[in-house]
mmCIF file of C-alpha atoms in Angstrom:
data_model
loop_
_atom_site.group_PDB
_atom_site.id
_atom_site.type_symbol
_atom_site.label_atom_id
_atom_site.label_comp_id
_atom_site.label_asym_id
_atom_site.label_seq_id
_atom_site.Cartn_x
_atom_site.Cartn_y
_atom_site.Cartn_z
ATOM 1 C CA UNK A 1400 15.738 106.931 138.290
ATOM 2 C CA UNK A 1401 13.722 103.781 138.106
ATOM 3 C CA UNK A 1402 10.149 102.647 137.859
ATOM 4 C CA UNK A 1403 8.887 99.801 139.964
ATOM 5 C CA UNK A 1404 5.412 98.482 139.354
ATOM 6 C CA UNK A 1405 2.808 100.529 141.195
ATOM 7 C CA UNK A 1406 -0.762 99.450 140.632
ATOM 8 C CA UNK A 1407 -2.368 101.720 138.033
ATOM 9 C CA UNK A 1408 -5.700 103.316 138.798
ATOM 10 C CA UNK A 1409 -8.779 101.577 137.651
ATOM 11 C CA UNK A 1410 -10.377 102.736 134.438
ATOM 12 C CA UNK A 1411 -12.439 105.807 135.223
ATOM 13 C CA UNK A 1412 -13.005 109.385 134.221
ATOM 14 C CA UNK A 1413 -10.029 110.303 132.091
ATOM 15 C CA UNK A 1414 -8.542 113.749 132.557
ATOM 16 C CA UNK A 1415 -6.634 115.693 129.953
ATOM 17 C CA UNK A 1416 -4.089 117.007 132.417
ATOM 18 C CA UNK A 1417 -2.795 120.538 131.849
ATOM 19 C CA UNK A 1418 -1.057 120.603 135.204
ATOM 20 C CA UNK A 1419 -0.278 118.388 138.188
ATOM 21 C CA UNK A 1420 -0.393 119.057 141.906
ATOM 22 C CA UNK A 1421 2.704 118.054 143.877
ATOM 23 C CA UNK A 1422 1.476 116.976 147.303
ATOM 24 C CA UNK A 1423 5.054 117.358 148.614
ATOM 25 C CA UNK A 1424 4.935 117.833 152.407
ATOM 26 C CA UNK A 1425 1.497 119.480 152.454
ATOM 27 C CA UNK A 1426 0.250 117.075 155.142
ATOM 28 C CA UNK A 1427 2.711 118.572 157.636
ATOM 29 C CA UNK A 1428 1.924 121.648 159.799
ATOM 30 C CA UNK A 1429 2.977 125.027 158.402
ATOM 31 C CA UNK A 1430 5.632 125.443 161.115
ATOM 32 C CA UNK A 1431 7.291 122.148 160.128
ATOM 33 C CA UNK A 1432 7.172 123.124 156.449
ATOM 34 C CA UNK A 1433 8.911 126.426 157.270
ATOM 35 C CA UNK A 1434 11.604 124.525 159.155
ATOM 36 C CA UNK A 1435 12.021 122.136 156.219
ATOM 37 C CA UNK A 1436 12.313 125.096 153.852
ATOM 38 C CA UNK A 1437 15.178 126.622 155.838
ATOM 39 C CA UNK A 1438 16.918 123.242 156.185
ATOM 40 C CA UNK A 1439 16.627 122.371 152.489
ATOM 41 C CA UNK A 1440 17.650 125.895 151.455
ATOM 42 C CA UNK A 1441 20.871 125.661 153.496
ATOM 43 C CA UNK A 1442 21.622 122.194 152.099
ATOM 44 C CA UNK A 1443 20.909 123.451 148.573
ATOM 45 C CA UNK A 1444 23.269 126.423 148.932
ATOM 46 C CA UNK A 1445 25.993 124.231 150.457
ATOM 47 C CA UNK A 1446 25.576 121.787 147.562
ATOM 48 C CA UNK A 1447 25.899 124.517 144.933
ATOM 49 C CA UNK A 1448 28.876 126.160 146.634
ATOM 50 C CA UNK A 1449 30.665 122.896 147.435
ATOM 51 C CA UNK A 1450 30.375 121.422 143.965
ATOM 52 C CA UNK A 1451 31.160 124.751 142.290
ATOM 53 C CA UNK A 1452 34.267 125.060 144.456
ATOM 54 C CA UNK A 1453 35.399 121.559 143.442
ATOM 55 C CA UNK A 1454 35.002 122.500 139.758
ATOM 56 C CA UNK A 1455 36.865 125.808 140.135
ATOM 57 C CA UNK A 1456 39.721 124.385 142.206
ATOM 58 C CA UNK A 1457 40.313 121.364 139.972
ATOM 59 C CA UNK A 1458 40.352 123.681 136.952
ATOM 60 C CA UNK A 1459 42.610 126.322 138.490
ATOM 61 C CA UNK A 1460 45.173 124.164 140.287
ATOM 62 C CA UNK A 1461 47.907 122.745 138.040
ATOM 63 C CA UNK A 1462 48.444 119.797 140.411
ATOM 64 C CA UNK A 1463 44.902 118.537 139.803
ATOM 65 C CA UNK A 1464 45.055 118.264 136.000
ATOM 66 C CA UNK A 1465 44.679 114.479 136.063
ATOM 67 C CA UNK A 1466 41.962 112.085 134.817
ATOM 68 C CA UNK A 1467 40.697 111.507 138.363
ATOM 69 C CA UNK A 1468 39.872 115.192 138.835
ATOM 70 C CA UNK A 1469 38.558 115.545 135.294
ATOM 71 C CA UNK A 1470 35.893 112.954 136.156
ATOM 72 C CA UNK A 1471 35.351 114.571 139.557
ATOM 73 C CA UNK A 1472 34.549 117.864 137.764
ATOM 74 C CA UNK A 1473 32.005 115.980 135.666
ATOM 75 C CA UNK A 1474 30.460 114.505 138.811
ATOM 76 C CA UNK A 1475 30.276 117.897 140.543
ATOM 77 C CA UNK A 1476 28.683 119.501 137.474
ATOM 78 C CA UNK A 1477 26.186 116.623 137.316
ATOM 79 C CA UNK A 1478 25.278 117.053 141.001
ATOM 80 C CA UNK A 1479 24.633 120.775 140.472
ATOM 81 C CA UNK A 1480 22.340 120.036 137.506
ATOM 82 C CA UNK A 1481 20.588 117.226 139.402
ATOM 83 C CA UNK A 1482 19.821 119.615 142.265
ATOM 84 C CA UNK A 1483 18.581 122.357 139.922
ATOM 85 C CA UNK A 1484 16.037 119.921 138.470
ATOM 86 C CA UNK A 1485 14.375 119.114 141.803
ATOM 87 C CA UNK A 1486 15.201 121.445 144.689
ATOM 88 C CA UNK A 1487 14.066 124.920 143.450
ATOM 89 C CA UNK A 1488 10.517 123.674 142.786
ATOM 90 C CA UNK A 1489 10.438 121.860 146.124
ATOM 91 C CA UNK A 1490 11.528 125.033 147.919
ATOM 92 C CA UNK A 1491 8.798 126.943 146.083
ATOM 93 C CA UNK A 1492 6.118 124.522 147.261
ATOM 94 C CA UNK A 1493 7.309 124.871 150.859
ATOM 95 C CA UNK A 1494 7.668 128.670 150.834
ATOM 96 C CA UNK A 1495 4.801 129.893 148.661
ATOM 97 C CA UNK A 1496 2.596 126.779 148.870
ATOM 98 C CA UNK A 1497 2.614 126.777 145.057
ATOM 99 C CA UNK A 1498 2.124 123.065 144.569
ATOM 100 C CA UNK A 1499 1.089 123.145 140.905
ATOM 101 C CA UNK A 1500 3.408 122.161 138.083
ATOM 102 C CA UNK A 1501 2.460 122.244 134.410
ATOM 103 C CA UNK A 1502 2.115 119.057 132.375
ATOM 104 C CA UNK A 1503 5.169 120.055 130.339
ATOM 105 C CA UNK A 1504 7.067 121.119 133.465
ATOM 106 C CA UNK A 1505 6.418 117.757 135.102
ATOM 107 C CA UNK A 1506 7.573 115.911 131.973
ATOM 108 C CA UNK A 1507 10.741 118.029 131.731
ATOM 109 C CA UNK A 1508 11.529 117.484 135.408
ATOM 110 C CA UNK A 1509 11.116 113.719 135.040
ATOM 111 C CA UNK A 1510 13.156 113.673 131.820
ATOM 112 C CA UNK A 1511 16.176 115.364 133.399
ATOM 113 C CA UNK A 1512 15.779 113.341 136.600
ATOM 114 C CA UNK A 1513 16.161 110.187 134.497
ATOM 115 C CA UNK A 1514 18.942 111.686 132.412
ATOM 116 C CA UNK A 1515 21.139 112.824 135.299
ATOM 117 C CA UNK A 1516 20.378 109.729 137.389
ATOM 118 C CA UNK A 1517 21.471 107.375 134.591
ATOM 119 C CA UNK A 1518 24.510 109.537 133.815
ATOM 120 C CA UNK A 1519 25.612 109.372 137.456
ATOM 121 C CA UNK A 1520 25.445 105.570 137.454
ATOM 122 C CA UNK A 1521 27.746 105.330 134.447
ATOM 123 C CA UNK A 1522 30.014 108.168 135.564
ATOM 124 C CA UNK A 1523 30.645 106.424 138.888
ATOM 125 C CA UNK A 1524 31.547 103.268 136.937
ATOM 126 C CA UNK A 1525 33.949 105.282 134.760
ATOM 127 C CA UNK A 1526 35.596 106.728 137.860
ATOM 128 C CA UNK A 1527 36.013 103.199 139.245
ATOM 129 C CA UNK A 1528 37.713 102.149 135.989
ATOM 130 C CA UNK A 1529 40.047 105.146 136.278
ATOM 131 C CA UNK A 1530 41.060 104.036 139.806
ATOM 132 C CA UNK A 1531 41.536 100.466 138.542
ATOM 133 C CA UNK A 1532 43.953 101.596 135.830
ATOM 134 C CA UNK A 1533 45.793 103.927 138.243
ATOM 135 C CA UNK A 1534 46.377 101.205 140.840
ATOM 136 C CA UNK A 1535 46.674 98.065 138.718
ATOM 137 C CA UNK A 1536 48.576 99.591 135.749
ATOM 138 C CA UNK A 1537 50.387 102.622 137.209
ATOM 139 C CA UNK A 1538 53.197 102.640 134.600
ATOM 140 C CA UNK A 1539 50.770 102.657 131.681
ATOM 141 C CA UNK A 1540 48.222 104.945 133.370
ATOM 142 C CA UNK A 1541 49.227 108.184 131.551
ATOM 143 C CA UNK A 1542 49.112 106.386 128.202
ATOM 144 C CA UNK A 1543 45.817 104.551 128.764
ATOM 145 C CA UNK A 1544 44.004 107.473 130.403
ATOM 146 C CA UNK A 1545 45.067 110.200 127.985
ATOM 147 C CA UNK A 1546 42.920 113.277 127.292
ATOM 148 C CA UNK A 1547 41.141 111.756 124.288
ATOM 149 C CA UNK A 1548 40.291 108.564 126.179
ATOM 150 C CA UNK A 1549 39.018 110.566 129.158
ATOM 151 C CA UNK A 1550 36.819 112.700 126.901
ATOM 152 C CA UNK A 1551 35.393 109.583 125.230
ATOM 153 C CA UNK A 1552 34.719 107.903 128.588
ATOM 154 C CA UNK A 1553 32.990 111.039 129.896
ATOM 155 C CA UNK A 1554 30.827 111.269 126.762
ATOM 156 C CA UNK A 1555 30.006 107.554 127.053
ATOM 157 C CA UNK A 1556 28.916 108.146 130.663
ATOM 158 C CA UNK A 1557 26.573 111.004 129.758
ATOM 159 C CA UNK A 1558 25.088 109.475 126.606
ATOM 160 C CA UNK A 1559 22.948 106.581 128.029
ATOM 161 C CA UNK A 1560 20.760 109.079 129.836
ATOM 162 C CA UNK A 1561 19.353 110.428 126.550
ATOM 163 C CA UNK A 1562 17.619 107.267 125.229
ATOM 164 C CA UNK A 1563 16.497 106.114 128.677
ATOM 165 C CA UNK A 1564 14.997 109.498 129.600
ATOM 166 C CA UNK A 1565 13.434 110.009 126.165
ATOM 167 C CA UNK A 1566 11.710 106.618 125.937
ATOM 168 C CA UNK A 1567 10.460 106.420 129.534
ATOM 169 C CA UNK A 1568 9.248 110.011 129.771
ATOM 170 C CA UNK A 1569 7.483 110.200 126.400
ATOM 171 C CA UNK A 1570 5.892 106.784 126.898
ATOM 172 C CA UNK A 1571 4.635 107.561 130.411
ATOM 173 C CA UNK A 1572 3.209 110.967 129.470
ATOM 174 C CA UNK A 1573 1.406 109.505 126.460
ATOM 175 C CA UNK A 1574 -1.004 107.711 128.833
ATOM 176 C CA UNK A 1575 -4.352 109.246 129.918
ATOM 177 C CA UNK A 1576 -4.562 110.364 133.543
ATOM 178 C CA UNK A 1577 -7.471 109.912 135.968
ATOM 179 C CA UNK A 1578 -6.049 112.226 138.623
ATOM 180 C CA UNK A 1579 -3.510 115.044 138.867
ATOM 181 C CA UNK A 1580 -2.325 114.788 142.490
ATOM 182 C CA UNK A 1581 1.263 113.493 142.576
ATOM 183 C CA UNK A 1582 2.008 112.216 146.068
ATOM 184 C CA UNK A 1583 5.664 113.275 146.039
ATOM 185 C CA UNK A 1584 7.817 116.418 146.126
ATOM 186 C CA UNK A 1585 8.847 116.026 142.478
ATOM 187 C CA UNK A 1586 7.639 114.229 139.353
ATOM 188 C CA UNK A 1587 9.116 110.821 140.002
ATOM 189 C CA UNK A 1588 7.826 107.992 137.838
ATOM 190 C CA UNK A 1589 6.077 105.669 140.364
ATOM 191 C CA UNK A 1590 3.738 108.318 141.843
ATOM 192 C CA UNK A 1591 2.938 109.701 138.365
ATOM 193 C CA UNK A 1592 2.285 106.200 137.034
ATOM 194 C CA UNK A 1593 -0.280 105.676 139.801
ATOM 195 C CA UNK A 1594 -2.401 108.421 138.210
ATOM 196 C CA UNK A 1595 -2.667 106.600 134.871
ATOM 197 C CA UNK A 1596 -6.010 105.015 133.995
ATOM 198 C CA UNK A 1597 -4.844 102.632 131.266
ATOM 199 C CA UNK A 1598 -3.091 99.299 130.953
ATOM 200 C CA UNK A 1599 0.564 99.962 131.798
ATOM 201 C CA UNK A 1600 1.766 96.347 131.970
ATOM 202 C CA UNK A 1601 4.118 96.600 128.965
ATOM 203 C CA UNK A 1602 5.494 99.894 130.175
ATOM 204 C CA UNK A 1603 6.164 98.499 133.651
ATOM 205 C CA UNK A 1604 7.956 95.447 132.251
ATOM 206 C CA UNK A 1605 10.109 97.679 130.062
ATOM 207 C CA UNK A 1606 10.786 100.024 132.991
ATOM 208 C CA UNK A 1607 11.831 97.226 135.346
ATOM 209 C CA UNK A 1608 14.105 95.600 132.756
ATOM 210 C CA UNK A 1609 15.555 98.986 131.830
ATOM 211 C CA UNK A 1610 16.145 99.855 135.473
ATOM 212 C CA UNK A 1611 17.964 96.588 136.129
ATOM 213 C CA UNK A 1612 20.196 97.107 133.088
ATOM 214 C CA UNK A 1613 20.899 100.769 133.831
ATOM 215 C CA UNK A 1614 21.624 100.208 137.532
ATOM 216 C CA UNK A 1615 23.220 96.756 137.511
ATOM 217 C CA UNK A 1616 25.532 97.205 134.507
ATOM 218 C CA UNK A 1617 27.501 100.093 136.086
ATOM 219 C CA UNK A 1618 27.276 98.380 139.486
ATOM 220 C CA UNK A 1619 28.875 95.201 138.099
ATOM 221 C CA UNK A 1620 31.615 97.266 136.424
ATOM 222 C CA UNK A 1621 32.301 98.982 139.745
ATOM 223 C CA UNK A 1622 32.412 95.649 141.589
ATOM 224 C CA UNK A 1623 34.787 94.161 139.002
ATOM 225 C CA UNK A 1624 37.059 97.209 139.200
ATOM 226 C CA UNK A 1625 37.244 97.144 142.977
ATOM 227 C CA UNK A 1626 37.772 93.388 143.059
ATOM 228 C CA UNK A 1627 40.854 93.894 140.880
ATOM 229 C CA UNK A 1628 41.900 96.919 142.947
ATOM 230 C CA UNK A 1629 41.603 94.990 146.222
ATOM 231 C CA UNK A 1630 43.649 92.113 144.798
ATOM 232 C CA UNK A 1631 46.348 94.544 143.642
ATOM 233 C CA UNK A 1632 46.453 96.377 146.997
ATOM 234 C CA UNK A 1633 46.810 93.124 148.946
ATOM 235 C CA UNK A 1634 49.898 92.283 146.882
ATOM 236 C CA UNK A 1635 51.661 95.496 147.949
ATOM 237 C CA UNK A 1636 54.303 94.431 150.517
ATOM 238 C CA UNK A 1637 54.380 97.540 152.757
ATOM 239 C CA UNK A 1638 51.533 98.702 154.979
ATOM 240 C CA UNK A 1639 52.274 102.308 154.014
ATOM 241 C CA UNK A 1640 51.950 101.439 150.318
ATOM 242 C CA UNK A 1641 48.639 99.711 150.951
ATOM 243 C CA UNK A 1642 47.270 102.724 152.838
ATOM 244 C CA UNK A 1643 48.400 105.111 150.108
ATOM 245 C CA UNK A 1644 46.834 102.974 147.363
ATOM 246 C CA UNK A 1645 43.564 102.612 149.271
ATOM 247 C CA UNK A 1646 43.401 106.342 150.060
ATOM 248 C CA UNK A 1647 43.303 107.142 146.321
ATOM 249 C CA UNK A 1648 39.981 105.336 145.911
ATOM 250 C CA UNK A 1649 38.393 105.555 149.382
ATOM 251 C CA UNK A 1650 36.510 108.794 148.584
ATOM 252 C CA UNK A 1651 35.030 107.340 145.403
ATOM 253 C CA UNK A 1652 34.086 104.113 147.171
ATOM 254 C CA UNK A 1653 32.253 106.071 149.868
ATOM 255 C CA UNK A 1654 30.399 108.175 147.257
ATOM 256 C CA UNK A 1655 29.385 105.008 145.357
ATOM 257 C CA UNK A 1656 28.126 103.398 148.559
ATOM 258 C CA UNK A 1657 26.028 106.449 149.455
ATOM 259 C CA UNK A 1658 24.483 106.624 145.993
ATOM 260 C CA UNK A 1659 23.619 102.941 145.585
ATOM 261 C CA UNK A 1660 22.460 102.344 149.169
ATOM 262 C CA UNK A 1661 20.126 105.370 149.167
ATOM 263 C CA UNK A 1662 18.663 104.676 145.709
ATOM 264 C CA UNK A 1663 18.276 100.938 146.435
ATOM 265 C CA UNK A 1664 16.427 101.630 149.683
ATOM 266 C CA UNK A 1665 14.084 103.913 147.758
ATOM 267 C CA UNK A 1666 13.302 101.793 144.707
ATOM 268 C CA UNK A 1667 14.004 98.172 145.588
ATOM 269 C CA UNK A 1668 12.200 97.764 148.880
ATOM 270 C CA UNK A 1669 9.163 95.418 149.029
ATOM 271 C CA UNK A 1670 5.970 97.277 148.103
ATOM 272 C CA UNK A 1671 4.388 96.366 151.434
ATOM 273 C CA UNK A 1672 7.097 98.432 153.190
ATOM 274 C CA UNK A 1673 7.052 101.280 150.685
ATOM 275 C CA UNK A 1674 4.557 103.884 151.917
ATOM 276 C CA UNK A 1675 4.506 107.243 150.092
ATOM 277 C CA UNK A 1676 5.718 109.117 153.175
ATOM 278 C CA UNK A 1677 8.667 106.792 153.791
ATOM 279 C CA UNK A 1678 9.554 106.983 150.096
ATOM 280 C CA UNK A 1679 9.635 110.782 150.293
ATOM 281 C CA UNK A 1680 12.062 110.628 153.205
ATOM 282 C CA UNK A 1681 14.292 108.105 151.452
ATOM 283 C CA UNK A 1682 14.186 110.132 148.236
ATOM 284 C CA UNK A 1683 15.644 113.080 150.135
ATOM 285 C CA UNK A 1684 18.798 111.053 150.770
ATOM 286 C CA UNK A 1685 19.865 110.777 147.119
ATOM 287 C CA UNK A 1686 18.218 113.934 145.738
ATOM 288 C CA UNK A 1687 19.460 116.374 148.405
ATOM 289 C CA UNK A 1688 21.896 114.837 150.904
ATOM 290 C CA UNK A 1689 24.175 112.829 148.591
ATOM 291 C CA UNK A 1690 24.913 115.764 146.217
ATOM 292 C CA UNK A 1691 25.832 117.856 149.280
ATOM 293 C CA UNK A 1692 28.041 115.169 150.829
ATOM 294 C CA UNK A 1693 30.041 114.333 147.693
ATOM 295 C CA UNK A 1694 32.199 117.510 147.642
ATOM 296 C CA UNK A 1695 32.595 117.297 151.425
ATOM 297 C CA UNK A 1696 33.836 113.699 151.156
ATOM 298 C CA UNK A 1697 36.309 114.546 148.411
ATOM 299 C CA UNK A 1698 37.504 117.629 150.315
ATOM 300 C CA UNK A 1699 37.958 116.035 153.730
ATOM 301 C CA UNK A 1700 39.271 112.622 152.664
ATOM 302 C CA UNK A 1701 41.560 113.751 149.847
ATOM 303 C CA UNK A 1702 44.821 115.469 150.760
ATOM 304 C CA UNK A 1703 45.397 116.698 147.206
ATOM 305 C CA UNK A 1704 42.054 118.530 147.175
ATOM 306 C CA UNK A 1705 42.659 119.941 150.674
ATOM 307 C CA UNK A 1706 46.090 121.201 149.645
ATOM 308 C CA UNK A 1707 44.674 122.652 146.419
ATOM 309 C CA UNK A 1708 41.942 124.458 148.363
ATOM 310 C CA UNK A 1709 44.574 125.871 150.707
ATOM 311 C CA UNK A 1710 46.715 127.072 147.783
ATOM 312 C CA UNK A 1711 43.689 128.619 146.074
ATOM 313 C CA UNK A 1712 42.641 130.516 149.213
ATOM 314 C CA UNK A 1713 46.197 131.761 149.769
ATOM 315 C CA UNK A 1714 46.362 133.012 146.171
ATOM 316 C CA UNK A 1715 42.985 134.719 146.546
ATOM 317 C CA UNK A 1716 44.080 136.440 149.772
ATOM 318 C CA UNK A 1717 47.387 137.537 148.207
ATOM 319 C CA UNK A 1718 45.572 138.918 145.176
ATOM 320 C CA UNK A 1719 43.147 140.783 147.405
ATOM 321 C CA UNK A 1720 45.995 142.301 149.435
ATOM 322 C CA UNK A 1721 47.753 143.405 146.224
ATOM 323 C CA UNK A 1722 44.581 145.099 144.974
ATOM 324 C CA UNK A 1723 44.051 146.863 148.297
#
């Protein structure tokens, strides 16, 4: 999602790249790569099924037609798209050892990586605002968070990804390249930028400033929302009321923590501690693990979702019995 300043390659033989080579996990033995393929395939399938189930259940169950679950559907759809951008190609490199990706394919992958990453930042902030209104202004919640407002907030969450992805991707791929070996399992910006043999100082400054704005603006909105939420919860006289109020936002808070901790460890560590191999491992946390964990968190920690899943399964079984 972000670009931190890797040192560009020295001026040398410039290559008009028609394709790149994703180094991925090629340094590992074949047996380990096969094990990784099976592990990532299972995680990928669980991610697709879990997030798809969240979308279907929140659409089908009449009890979940609220703003909170409208935004949760957006998040689940985003996680599915985010996975589709990265995981299928990574699985292909592990299974068939097809490590090449076209110049256009690499640019498209990076574009949508930026787009969905930025959208997730703002969508998580929107979900925090929804919890703030629900807890701090419960009487006015249905009026404030009406369908039109929810649609506008969702659109506002998705929109920032377009300019950020367009500017950063087109600018980066306008540079000449001295090499085509991307030391990563997808076309992330820092490893691609290392292949550039031109002065990238202005681009790096723009990228760092843009990253800070894109990451910190939603983060500050989330912090402000939860500061207000915490203050409101502490004013509730009964312990049962406090637990009930906290339970409505605990799943979101856990998802936010997973997303920001994993991405921060990947992109904001000191360069001296940021080897390519360690970055690959950390990148797995927010590209593969977090999208899988989100539906699990919302299913296990949210009684409304658990009850809706139970009702949906009972209806499906009853329908099946009627057909048979």
